[in-house]
XYZ file of C-alpha atoms in Angstrom:
401
model
C 9.508 -11.615 -2.967
C 6.092 -13.692 -3.858
C 5.868 -16.864 -1.830
C 5.348 -20.312 -2.245
C 2.025 -19.692 -0.101
C 1.265 -16.208 -1.457
C 1.196 -18.158 -4.887
C -0.583 -20.905 -3.485
C -3.641 -18.755 -1.998
C -3.823 -16.537 -5.181
C -4.226 -19.247 -7.265
C -6.798 -20.588 -5.325
C -8.835 -17.206 -4.995
C -8.407 -16.805 -8.965
C -9.886 -20.527 -9.468
C -12.720 -19.987 -7.540
C -13.273 -16.660 -9.417
C -12.720 -18.387 -13.238
C -15.206 -21.052 -12.179
C -18.098 -18.320 -10.397
C -17.301 -15.489 -13.408
C -20.017 -13.044 -11.763
C -17.396 -10.233 -11.321
C -16.500 -10.447 -15.295
C -17.671 -7.011 -16.448
C -16.056 -4.956 -13.715
C -12.606 -4.461 -14.946
C -10.078 -6.135 -17.623
C -8.939 -8.086 -14.429
C -11.358 -10.904 -15.128
C -11.740 -11.321 -18.801
C -7.540 -11.402 -18.734
C -8.520 -14.212 -16.188
C -11.072 -16.085 -18.252
C -8.695 -16.427 -20.970
C -6.023 -18.425 -18.656
C -6.249 -22.124 -18.456
C -3.626 -22.210 -15.408
C -2.159 -19.383 -13.390
C 1.511 -19.082 -13.355
C 3.589 -16.600 -11.605
C 3.582 -14.350 -14.070
C 0.048 -14.909 -14.447
C -0.585 -13.880 -10.962
C 1.999 -10.957 -11.395
C 0.073 -9.935 -14.700
C -3.466 -9.986 -13.119
C -2.506 -8.027 -9.950
C -0.829 -4.983 -11.575
C -3.816 -5.181 -13.641
C -5.822 -4.741 -11.065
C -6.848 -1.049 -9.935
C -7.847 -1.744 -6.613
C -11.198 -0.308 -7.228
C -13.052 -2.934 -4.882
C -16.075 -3.682 -6.377
C -14.920 -7.453 -6.881
C -15.281 -7.879 -3.057
C -18.719 -6.507 -2.301
C -20.011 -8.238 -5.342
C -18.590 -11.842 -4.198
C -20.999 -14.558 -2.807
C -17.716 -15.860 -1.431
C -15.968 -12.828 0.432
C -15.187 -13.143 4.440
C -16.977 -14.594 6.329
C -17.730 -17.139 4.046
C -15.255 -20.296 4.445
C -13.742 -19.930 1.286
C -12.692 -16.359 2.671
C -12.082 -14.625 -1.133
C -10.855 -11.258 -0.664
C -9.749 -10.908 -4.439
C -8.305 -6.784 -4.161
C -5.778 -7.670 -0.784
C -4.691 -10.791 -2.264
C -4.164 -9.060 -5.903
C -2.210 -6.212 -3.394
C 0.002 -8.719 -2.005
C 0.784 -9.935 -4.939
C 1.419 -6.944 -6.563
C 4.057 -6.186 -3.952
C 5.872 -9.458 -4.354
C 6.090 -8.555 -7.845
C 7.791 -5.550 -7.351
C 10.467 -7.247 -5.651
C 10.762 -9.827 -8.180
C 11.706 -6.961 -11.259
C 13.503 -5.224 -9.165
C 17.267 -4.630 -9.479
C 20.035 -5.199 -8.207
C 17.947 -7.834 -6.383
C 19.716 -7.440 -2.493
C 17.445 -3.931 -2.494
C 14.112 -5.149 -3.473
C 13.995 -5.385 0.727
C 13.620 -1.889 0.448
C 10.179 -2.458 -0.948
C 8.663 -4.134 2.518
C 11.453 -1.814 4.820
C 10.618 1.245 3.406
C 8.509 3.539 5.577
C 8.203 7.103 6.423
C 11.006 6.673 8.971
C 13.607 5.705 6.157
C 12.170 8.116 3.609
C 13.437 10.495 6.425
C 16.554 8.976 6.819
C 17.401 9.060 2.863
C 16.167 12.748 2.953
C 18.171 13.735 6.058
C 21.096 12.530 4.494
C 20.925 13.835 0.957
C 20.094 17.429 2.670
C 23.320 17.053 4.357
C 25.353 16.430 1.418
C 23.589 19.528 -0.339
C 24.794 21.575 2.829
C 28.271 20.369 2.075
C 28.281 21.470 -1.612
C 26.880 24.815 -0.901
C 29.470 25.246 2.395
C 32.051 23.823 -0.317
C 31.659 26.815 -2.831
C 31.363 29.317 -0.578
C 27.732 30.385 -0.540
C 26.297 32.319 2.130
C 24.138 30.343 3.809
C 22.215 33.064 6.187
C 21.446 35.133 4.579
C 21.618 34.342 1.337
C 22.011 36.202 -2.093
C 18.979 38.147 -2.408
C 19.764 37.730 -6.294
C 17.799 33.994 -5.717
C 20.653 32.497 -7.533
C 20.805 29.432 -7.153
C 23.982 28.082 -9.231
C 25.579 30.267 -6.664
C 24.726 27.808 -3.868
C 24.901 24.519 -5.881
C 27.272 25.205 -9.102
C 25.350 24.051 -12.141
C 27.942 21.760 -13.120
C 27.936 19.965 -9.635
C 24.059 19.982 -9.468
C 24.195 18.302 -13.300
C 26.598 15.681 -12.516
C 24.856 14.816 -9.197
C 21.391 14.634 -10.201
C 22.243 13.780 -13.922
C 23.918 10.305 -11.821
C 21.332 9.442 -9.287
C 18.472 10.108 -12.165
C 20.161 7.822 -15.019
C 20.504 5.109 -12.070
C 16.628 5.333 -11.500
C 16.162 5.122 -14.670
C 18.282 2.464 -15.552
C 16.656 0.335 -12.618
C 13.082 1.342 -13.761
C 14.118 0.308 -17.077
C 15.054 -3.049 -16.178
C 12.048 -3.876 -13.847
C 9.852 -3.126 -16.887
C 11.444 -5.472 -19.376
C 11.658 -8.176 -16.607
C 7.650 -7.679 -16.053
C 6.787 -7.288 -19.863
C 8.441 -10.560 -19.594
C 6.782 -11.961 -17.043
C 3.522 -10.945 -18.313
C 4.212 -12.334 -22.039
C 4.945 -15.416 -20.880
C 2.149 -18.261 -22.364
C 0.101 -20.825 -20.800
C 0.872 -24.395 -22.000
C -2.277 -26.353 -24.635
C -4.285 -29.017 -22.680
C -3.853 -27.654 -19.060
C -7.339 -27.799 -17.070
C -8.590 -23.990 -16.436
C -8.933 -24.527 -13.103
C -7.397 -25.857 -10.104
C -7.677 -29.671 -9.463
C -11.051 -30.906 -7.694
C -13.027 -27.458 -8.416
C -15.814 -27.398 -10.904
C -15.396 -24.864 -13.496
C -18.586 -23.371 -13.172
C -20.721 -22.711 -9.596
C -23.989 -23.932 -9.977
C -26.710 -22.274 -11.320
C -23.760 -19.780 -12.862
C -23.562 -19.166 -16.576
C -19.133 -19.447 -17.607
C -19.676 -15.903 -19.446
C -22.151 -13.652 -19.495
C -24.501 -13.219 -22.481
C -23.144 -12.275 -26.105
C -19.529 -12.785 -24.893
C -17.037 -15.117 -26.774
C -14.788 -17.189 -25.017
C -12.957 -20.662 -24.989
C -15.632 -21.753 -22.225
C -18.478 -21.108 -24.488
C -17.051 -22.704 -27.738
C -16.056 -19.026 -29.003
C -12.770 -18.347 -30.227
C -9.153 -19.457 -28.866
C -8.298 -16.699 -26.591
C -5.238 -14.575 -27.684
C -3.465 -14.756 -24.606
C -2.950 -18.219 -25.466
C -1.311 -16.966 -28.617
C 1.051 -14.676 -28.014
C 0.291 -11.928 -30.080
C 1.700 -9.029 -31.033
C 1.445 -5.356 -29.268
C -0.639 -3.528 -32.796
C -0.814 0.590 -33.193
C -4.459 0.069 -31.807
C -3.872 -1.806 -28.845
C -0.654 0.344 -28.124
C -3.348 3.460 -28.092
C -5.646 1.868 -26.230
C -3.336 0.576 -23.591
C -2.045 4.078 -22.924
C -5.510 5.789 -23.050
C -6.565 3.260 -20.153
C -3.368 4.228 -18.266
C -3.389 8.105 -18.629
C -7.241 8.274 -18.326
C -7.454 5.937 -15.401
C -10.149 4.456 -16.871
C -10.418 1.370 -14.600
C -10.385 3.211 -11.390
C -13.988 4.167 -12.711
C -15.127 0.120 -11.201
C -18.052 -1.136 -12.808
C -20.095 2.547 -12.032
C -19.104 6.166 -11.934
C -16.741 6.617 -9.207
C -14.510 4.004 -7.241
C -16.043 2.367 -4.053
C -14.506 3.866 -0.578
C -16.163 0.833 1.183
C -19.471 -1.242 0.368
C -22.261 1.493 0.782
C -20.198 5.061 -0.416
C -18.471 5.410 -3.434
C -16.927 8.723 -4.849
C -14.921 9.932 -7.561
C -11.952 11.624 -5.638
C -9.437 8.371 -5.407
C -9.516 9.015 -9.525
C -9.286 12.893 -9.415
C -6.566 12.354 -6.841
C -4.808 10.007 -9.071
C -5.140 12.516 -11.680
C -3.469 15.651 -9.837
C -0.780 13.095 -9.016
C -0.069 11.691 -11.886
C -0.196 15.003 -14.073
C 1.152 17.213 -11.853
C 4.400 15.313 -11.833
C 4.575 14.928 -15.267
C 4.141 18.539 -15.386
C 7.237 19.031 -13.201
C 9.108 16.963 -15.496
C 8.018 19.242 -18.236
C 8.900 22.757 -16.010
C 12.941 21.183 -15.463
C 13.145 19.722 -19.093
C 12.411 23.244 -20.545
C 14.712 24.800 -17.863
C 17.147 22.430 -19.116
C 16.518 23.677 -23.005
C 17.187 27.248 -21.914
C 19.877 27.103 -20.519
C 22.101 24.428 -22.532
C 20.296 25.542 -26.134
C 19.384 29.426 -25.207
C 22.440 30.280 -22.770
C 19.296 31.939 -20.855
C 20.110 31.517 -16.762
C 18.131 30.793 -14.228
C 16.359 32.108 -12.054
C 13.369 32.559 -14.626
C 10.592 35.047 -14.589
C 7.556 34.311 -12.226
C 5.909 34.401 -15.993
C 8.771 31.952 -17.766
C 6.892 28.655 -18.974
C 9.482 26.612 -16.544
C 7.979 28.577 -13.147
C 4.507 28.446 -14.852
C 4.637 24.739 -15.588
C 6.028 23.752 -12.456
C 3.793 25.718 -10.620
C 0.830 23.950 -12.279
C 2.840 20.956 -11.530
C 4.079 21.737 -7.974
C -0.270 22.424 -6.866
C -1.213 19.127 -8.667
C 1.792 17.223 -6.019
C 0.144 19.259 -2.792
C -3.402 18.557 -3.588
C -2.925 14.865 -5.075
C -1.018 13.523 -2.322
C -2.654 15.145 0.195
C -5.561 13.599 -0.873
C -4.664 10.454 -1.588
C -3.549 10.539 2.145
C -6.653 11.607 3.332
C -8.624 8.760 0.704
C -6.472 6.125 2.358
C -7.510 6.729 5.774
C -11.434 6.605 4.799
C -10.940 3.613 3.059
C -12.476 0.052 3.443
C -8.957 -1.576 5.677
C -10.348 -4.832 3.575
C -9.503 -3.515 0.212
C -5.755 -3.000 1.149
C -2.667 -5.004 2.299
C -1.572 -3.562 5.513
C 2.202 -4.780 4.370
C 2.648 -1.522 1.919
C 1.277 1.170 4.486
C 5.054 2.078 4.600
C 5.914 1.961 1.416
C 2.310 4.104 0.071
C 2.585 6.657 2.907
C 6.342 7.532 2.410
C 5.841 7.663 -1.238
C 2.694 10.134 -0.355
C 5.000 11.696 2.054
C 8.226 12.176 -0.314
C 5.898 13.738 -3.276
C 3.929 16.181 -1.318
C 7.149 17.417 0.659
C 9.496 17.426 -2.836
C 6.139 20.187 -4.076
C 5.901 21.976 -0.883
C 9.742 22.851 -0.368
C 9.602 23.560 -4.627
C 6.778 26.239 -4.423
C 7.921 27.912 -0.798
C 11.146 27.938 -2.201
C 9.598 29.596 -5.532
C 8.462 32.533 -3.046
C 10.844 33.190 -1.007
C 13.963 32.887 -3.788
C 14.876 36.439 -3.054
C 14.509 36.136 0.638
C 17.651 35.579 3.466
C 16.361 31.925 4.095
C 16.803 31.000 0.107
C 20.075 28.943 0.745
C 18.531 26.731 3.637
C 15.439 26.361 1.569
C 17.043 25.479 -1.638
C 19.270 22.717 0.546
C 16.035 21.047 1.998
C 14.097 21.318 -1.107
C 17.481 19.602 -3.466
C 17.078 17.298 -0.408
C 14.036 16.061 -0.993
C 14.160 15.994 -4.970
C 17.657 14.290 -4.549
C 16.025 11.497 -1.771
C 12.896 11.233 -4.862
C 14.918 10.511 -7.128
C 17.104 7.143 -4.944
C 13.778 5.661 -3.618
C 12.020 6.046 -6.686
C 13.022 2.655 -8.193
C 12.660 1.078 -4.853
C 9.443 2.651 -4.123
C 5.532 3.087 -4.991
C 6.246 4.847 -8.199
C 6.998 1.536 -9.571
C 3.344 0.497 -9.440
C 2.206 2.959 -12.186
C 4.965 1.666 -14.546
C 4.225 -2.025 -13.792
C 0.004 -1.106 -14.492
C 0.792 0.569 -17.439
C 2.758 -2.558 -18.761
C -0.179 -5.009 -17.800
C -2.751 -2.283 -19.621
C -0.884 -2.593 -22.455
C -0.575 -6.799 -22.308
C -4.081 -6.632 -21.438
C -4.753 -4.266 -25.031
C -2.569 -6.599 -27.228
C -5.311 -9.440 -25.950
C -8.090 -7.418 -26.508
C -7.143 -6.226 -29.903
C -5.143 -9.104 -31.802
């Protein structure tokens, strides 16, 4: 949860940034920040989830460590993001999973899920070794059992994620009471010698129109498209230039590219499963499907994306400046990356060896990873994509009143 200390530290840093405004051209966080008179808990969560952790502001900041102010906004917003995941979690007792999630806990969930799948295979009378050479997965775990098990797990995950998104959007929509000071008491509204806003920009500080954030605008069609476009293109992973910083002196497009591989790989795998379900239910076409069939082609492309993307993100994380990250989220990030990678790796291996004696054991392991992924989705790093999209939609409503 967001502790009083974290909230106070976040307010202090944002007040300093709001007074300085040197970084306002870097990303949406700073224009959104300037629209606020005070920073309540919902504002902190909104700005934290709007942040893409590009890191530009840290290297541009004159108050960054070792300055006595110690302003490290990317790390502080990362800490607030983690707290917001816990705040929006349902049921609330499971919010502790966000801080306790690690490779060990993920492995334990997968082992338990694989044990369940193995038990189901034995109960169905499947040949464990050697497997049926026909490569029919439903002879190992019956279709009805698979649908019931994964349907329940998927429905629960969807319910938890929907409640979390509703809580996030309700929190982001909180209005700022009129007549409050734009910065914390005792701080100068603008650092000496700095303009309150960039030339040509209009806002409350230079006599422009009243901030749409204070008027609670509804999300119009243009704003909806703008927010979704920014989410789908990962536009703000560019920072202020062409690439995202890995350190003060090094920029690279790979963090953005690996995010694209991961996101679209996941969506392609979802599309593959949906098409396969359509084949089975509507057309009564039973698996296994040919290598040139649409479900297999979509799944193969998606699986490749979920190998390249997570592996690349893991490598990028290891070489990025530690000052940009919250060390308390190492386990959360690594566990999610591992789950995505292994789900894809076991799926592609199963596809290649589905007619081999090892098929039953490979299927058990793959389904164990899939079930484990379903169970941990609402309590892992997956939520950051949904809450960031919600924040981008909120920002679009402010930018397109």
